[in-house]
Amino acid sequence: MERKNFNALLEHIIRLNKVVSNAMKSNIKDIGISDLSPTQAILLLFISENKFGLLELANNYFLPNIPYNIKQMKKYGYIKQEKSKYDKRAYEITLSKKGVDALNKLQMEIDKYLLNYEKFLTLSFGDLISSMQQLEDLFKHSKAVDI
């Protein structure tokens, strides 16, 4: 891969992050939720799929200031923290009823993107996810080689 192409790839990754954040901000506004940030909305989606601990969220996702965002989400009643059944030192984070309600509203907004998917993208959803995974693996596992 040429350096120019690599730089363009990085630029698109950074811009995609910004575009997703702006889309989440718009979605939150459209559903009338004023006490969630775009980062917190994304965390709602992740938490809905799995029970997470704070450390897992911080280590696996490039989102700003996860401890603060989790604290705010707990303060506003979107999540619950419960002691882990497997590790008494750890807490698991799950959605509260308010969190599930907000997630359902947010999911209806996200479904609009899915309806337009084929208009904008030529890759199948599976191929897109596979390509993104390959990019993730490239950055995780590749090391610079001395020439």
PDB file of C-alpha atoms in Angstrom:
ATOM      1  CA  MET A   1       0.000   0.000   0.000  1.00  0.00           C
ATOM      2  CA  GLU A   2       1.381   3.392  -0.939  1.00  0.00           C
ATOM      3  CA  ARG A   3       1.819   5.985   1.806  1.00  0.00           C
ATOM      4  CA  LYS A   4      -0.635   8.293   0.020  1.00  0.00           C
ATOM      5  CA  ASN A   5      -3.312   5.567   0.067  1.00  0.00           C
ATOM      6  CA  PHE A   6      -2.576   4.752   3.694  1.00  0.00           C
ATOM      7  CA  ASN A   7      -2.980   8.412   4.658  1.00  0.00           C
ATOM      8  CA  ALA A   8      -6.258   8.586   2.716  1.00  0.00           C
ATOM      9  CA  LEU A   9      -7.471   5.485   4.564  1.00  0.00           C
ATOM     10  CA  LEU A  10      -6.677   7.067   7.934  1.00  0.00           C
ATOM     11  CA  GLU A  11      -8.409  10.268   6.892  1.00  0.00           C
ATOM     12  CA  HIS A  12     -11.585   8.352   5.980  1.00  0.00           C
ATOM     13  CA  ILE A  13     -11.553   6.442   9.269  1.00  0.00           C
ATOM     14  CA  ILE A  14     -11.277   9.693  11.242  1.00  0.00           C
ATOM     15  CA  ARG A  15     -13.990  11.368   9.164  1.00  0.00           C
ATOM     16  CA  LEU A  16     -16.295   8.362   9.532  1.00  0.00           C
ATOM     17  CA  ASN A  17     -15.965   8.656  13.303  1.00  0.00           C
ATOM     18  CA  LYS A  18     -17.012  12.319  13.106  1.00  0.00           C
ATOM     19  CA  VAL A  19     -19.905  11.612  10.726  1.00  0.00           C
ATOM     20  CA  VAL A  20     -21.253   8.835  12.979  1.00  0.00           C
ATOM     21  CA  SER A  21     -21.024  11.134  15.999  1.00  0.00           C
ATOM     22  CA  ASN A  22     -22.917  13.891  14.159  1.00  0.00           C
ATOM     23  CA  ALA A  23     -25.557  11.398  12.979  1.00  0.00           C
ATOM     24  CA  MET A  24     -26.056  10.183  16.547  1.00  0.00           C
ATOM     25  CA  LYS A  25     -26.394  13.781  17.733  1.00  0.00           C
ATOM     26  CA  SER A  26     -29.104  14.358  15.129  1.00  0.00           C
ATOM     27  CA  ASN A  27     -30.859  11.071  15.985  1.00  0.00           C
ATOM     28  CA  ILE A  28     -30.926  11.914  19.695  1.00  0.00           C
ATOM     29  CA  LYS A  29     -32.430  15.304  18.934  1.00  0.00           C
ATOM     30  CA  ASP A  30     -35.023  13.782  16.583  1.00  0.00           C
ATOM     31  CA  ILE A  31     -36.293  11.377  19.261  1.00  0.00           C
ATOM     32  CA  GLY A  32     -36.480  14.118  21.876  1.00  0.00           C
ATOM     33  CA  ILE A  33     -33.773  12.939  24.253  1.00  0.00           C
ATOM     34  CA  SER A  34     -31.791  15.837  25.666  1.00  0.00           C
ATOM     35  CA  ASP A  35     -29.717  14.167  28.377  1.00  0.00           C
ATOM     36  CA  LEU A  36     -27.664  11.769  26.222  1.00  0.00           C
ATOM     37  CA  SER A  37     -24.551  12.666  24.251  1.00  0.00           C
ATOM     38  CA  PRO A  38     -23.647  10.969  20.938  1.00  0.00           C
ATOM     39  CA  THR A  39     -21.016   8.906  22.770  1.00  0.00           C
ATOM     40  CA  GLN A  40     -23.585   7.810  25.337  1.00  0.00           C
ATOM     41  CA  ALA A  41     -26.031   6.839  22.568  1.00  0.00           C
ATOM     42  CA  ILE A  42     -23.336   4.662  21.004  1.00  0.00           C
ATOM     43  CA  LEU A  43     -22.627   3.133  24.409  1.00  0.00           C
ATOM     44  CA  LEU A  44     -26.354   2.306  24.720  1.00  0.00           C
ATOM     45  CA  LEU A  45     -26.079   0.283  21.519  1.00  0.00           C
ATOM     46  CA  PHE A  46     -22.971  -1.584  22.697  1.00  0.00           C
ATOM     47  CA  ILE A  47     -24.329  -2.264  26.182  1.00  0.00           C
ATOM     48  CA  SER A  48     -27.612  -3.564  24.746  1.00  0.00           C
ATOM     49  CA  GLU A  49     -25.729  -6.313  22.933  1.00  0.00           C
ATOM     50  CA  ASN A  50     -23.616  -7.484  25.879  1.00  0.00           C
ATOM     51  CA  LYS A  51     -23.095  -7.105  29.580  1.00  0.00           C
ATOM     52  CA  PHE A  52     -19.926  -5.080  29.914  1.00  0.00           C
ATOM     53  CA  GLY A  53     -17.639  -3.995  32.649  1.00  0.00           C
ATOM     54  CA  LEU A  54     -16.135  -0.528  32.613  1.00  0.00           C
ATOM     55  CA  LEU A  55     -12.658  -1.868  31.828  1.00  0.00           C
ATOM     56  CA  GLU A  56     -13.962  -3.857  28.851  1.00  0.00           C
ATOM     57  CA  LEU A  57     -15.670  -0.786  27.416  1.00  0.00           C
ATOM     58  CA  ALA A  58     -12.570   1.352  27.892  1.00  0.00           C
ATOM     59  CA  ASN A  59     -10.250  -1.243  26.351  1.00  0.00           C
ATOM     60  CA  ASN A  60     -12.405  -2.233  23.378  1.00  0.00           C
ATOM     61  CA  TYR A  61     -13.886   1.012  22.103  1.00  0.00           C
ATOM     62  CA  PHE A  62     -12.306   4.279  21.043  1.00  0.00           C
ATOM     63  CA  LEU A  63     -14.841   6.540  22.664  1.00  0.00           C
ATOM     64  CA  PRO A  64     -14.019   9.636  24.678  1.00  0.00           C
ATOM     65  CA  ASN A  65     -14.002   9.541  28.468  1.00  0.00           C
ATOM     66  CA  ILE A  66     -15.913   6.312  29.081  1.00  0.00           C
ATOM     67  CA  PRO A  67     -15.869   6.489  32.915  1.00  0.00           C
ATOM     68  CA  TYR A  68     -17.460   9.958  32.859  1.00  0.00           C
ATOM     69  CA  ASN A  69     -20.060   8.902  30.282  1.00  0.00           C
ATOM     70  CA  ILE A  70     -20.978   5.779  32.253  1.00  0.00           C
ATOM     71  CA  LYS A  71     -21.342   7.899  35.405  1.00  0.00           C
ATOM     72  CA  GLN A  72     -23.670  10.318  33.571  1.00  0.00           C
ATOM     73  CA  MET A  73     -25.736   7.498  32.071  1.00  0.00           C
ATOM     74  CA  LYS A  74     -26.141   5.986  35.533  1.00  0.00           C
ATOM     75  CA  LYS A  75     -27.028   9.397  37.010  1.00  0.00           C
ATOM     76  CA  TYR A  76     -29.788   9.907  34.419  1.00  0.00           C
ATOM     77  CA  GLY A  77     -31.084   6.356  34.842  1.00  0.00           C
ATOM     78  CA  TYR A  78     -30.116   4.788  31.497  1.00  0.00           C
ATOM     79  CA  ILE A  79     -27.944   2.013  32.925  1.00  0.00           C
ATOM     80  CA  LYS A  80     -27.503  -0.148  36.003  1.00  0.00           C
ATOM     81  CA  GLN A  81     -24.256  -1.368  37.508  1.00  0.00           C
ATOM     82  CA  GLU A  82     -24.421  -4.681  39.311  1.00  0.00           C
ATOM     83  CA  LYS A  83     -21.715  -6.756  40.937  1.00  0.00           C
ATOM     84  CA  SER A  84     -20.467  -9.448  38.607  1.00  0.00           C
ATOM     85  CA  LYS A  85     -21.539 -12.981  39.432  1.00  0.00           C
ATOM     86  CA  TYR A  86     -18.112 -14.198  38.328  1.00  0.00           C
ATOM     87  CA  ASP A  87     -15.791 -11.574  39.802  1.00  0.00           C
ATOM     88  CA  LYS A  88     -16.905  -9.882  43.022  1.00  0.00           C
ATOM     89  CA  ARG A  89     -14.467  -7.014  42.420  1.00  0.00           C
ATOM     90  CA  ALA A  90     -16.059  -6.107  39.091  1.00  0.00           C
ATOM     91  CA  TYR A  91     -19.381  -4.603  38.043  1.00  0.00           C
ATOM     92  CA  GLU A  92     -21.469  -5.430  34.995  1.00  0.00           C
ATOM     93  CA  ILE A  93     -23.237  -2.638  33.159  1.00  0.00           C
ATOM     94  CA  THR A  94     -26.730  -3.277  31.775  1.00  0.00           C
ATOM     95  CA  LEU A  95     -29.540  -1.103  30.458  1.00  0.00           C
ATOM     96  CA  SER A  96     -32.314   0.037  32.782  1.00  0.00           C
ATOM     97  CA  LYS A  97     -35.932   0.298  31.610  1.00  0.00           C
ATOM     98  CA  LYS A  98     -35.277   3.937  30.661  1.00  0.00           C
ATOM     99  CA  GLY A  99     -32.200   2.811  28.730  1.00  0.00           C
ATOM    100  CA  VAL A 100     -34.172   0.138  26.865  1.00  0.00           C
ATOM    101  CA  ASP A 101     -36.890   2.677  26.005  1.00  0.00           C
ATOM    102  CA  ALA A 102     -34.297   5.151  24.688  1.00  0.00           C
ATOM    103  CA  LEU A 103     -32.572   2.357  22.767  1.00  0.00           C
ATOM    104  CA  ASN A 104     -35.843   1.342  21.087  1.00  0.00           C
ATOM    105  CA  LYS A 105     -36.449   4.927  19.940  1.00  0.00           C
ATOM    106  CA  LEU A 106     -32.849   5.245  18.754  1.00  0.00           C
ATOM    107  CA  GLN A 107     -33.048   1.910  16.950  1.00  0.00           C
ATOM    108  CA  MET A 108     -36.036   3.166  14.940  1.00  0.00           C
ATOM    109  CA  GLU A 109     -33.875   6.074  13.734  1.00  0.00           C
ATOM    110  CA  ILE A 110     -30.986   3.733  12.909  1.00  0.00           C
ATOM    111  CA  ASP A 111     -33.359   1.509  10.928  1.00  0.00           C
ATOM    112  CA  LYS A 112     -33.756   4.411   8.487  1.00  0.00           C
ATOM    113  CA  TYR A 113     -30.052   4.088   7.626  1.00  0.00           C
ATOM    114  CA  LEU A 114     -30.511   0.382   7.020  1.00  0.00           C
ATOM    115  CA  LEU A 115     -33.361   1.087   4.591  1.00  0.00           C
ATOM    116  CA  ASN A 116     -31.047   3.344   2.564  1.00  0.00           C
ATOM    117  CA  TYR A 117     -28.038   1.024   2.766  1.00  0.00           C
ATOM    118  CA  GLU A 118     -28.324  -0.399  -0.759  1.00  0.00           C
ATOM    119  CA  LYS A 119     -28.712   3.063  -2.307  1.00  0.00           C
ATOM    120  CA  PHE A 120     -25.284   4.135  -1.073  1.00  0.00           C
ATOM    121  CA  LEU A 121     -23.140   1.026  -0.761  1.00  0.00           C
ATOM    122  CA  THR A 122     -22.259  -1.644  -3.280  1.00  0.00           C
ATOM    123  CA  LEU A 123     -20.808  -4.125  -0.769  1.00  0.00           C
ATOM    124  CA  SER A 124     -23.066  -6.538   1.035  1.00  0.00           C
ATOM    125  CA  PHE A 125     -23.366  -5.830   4.746  1.00  0.00           C
ATOM    126  CA  GLY A 126     -21.369  -9.001   5.483  1.00  0.00           C
ATOM    127  CA  ASP A 127     -18.580  -7.951   3.096  1.00  0.00           C
ATOM    128  CA  LEU A 128     -18.486  -4.472   4.623  1.00  0.00           C
ATOM    129  CA  ILE A 129     -18.129  -5.889   8.138  1.00  0.00           C
ATOM    130  CA  SER A 130     -15.465  -8.322   6.912  1.00  0.00           C
ATOM    131  CA  SER A 131     -13.503  -5.480   5.288  1.00  0.00           C
ATOM    132  CA  MET A 132     -13.725  -3.392   8.453  1.00  0.00           C
ATOM    133  CA  GLN A 133     -12.515  -6.390  10.498  1.00  0.00           C
ATOM    134  CA  GLN A 134      -9.570  -6.805   8.130  1.00  0.00           C
ATOM    135  CA  LEU A 135      -8.664  -3.133   8.601  1.00  0.00           C
ATOM    136  CA  GLU A 136      -8.910  -3.545  12.361  1.00  0.00           C
ATOM    137  CA  ASP A 137      -6.651  -6.607  12.179  1.00  0.00           C
ATOM    138  CA  LEU A 138      -4.164  -4.702  10.004  1.00  0.00           C
ATOM    139  CA  PHE A 139      -3.764  -1.997  12.624  1.00  0.00           C
ATOM    140  CA  LYS A 140      -3.812  -4.389  15.581  1.00  0.00           C
ATOM    141  CA  HIS A 141      -1.340  -6.952  14.375  1.00  0.00           C
ATOM    142  CA  SER A 142       0.983  -5.265  11.883  1.00  0.00           C
ATOM    143  CA  LYS A 143       4.244  -3.775  12.972  1.00  0.00           C
ATOM    144  CA  ALA A 144       6.558  -1.518  11.070  1.00  0.00           C
ATOM    145  CA  VAL A 145       9.368  -3.445   9.443  1.00  0.00           C
ATOM    146  CA  ASP A 146      12.841  -1.949   9.236  1.00  0.00           C
ATOM    147  CA  ILE A 147      14.057  -1.718   5.659  1.00  0.00           C
TER     148      ILE A 147
END
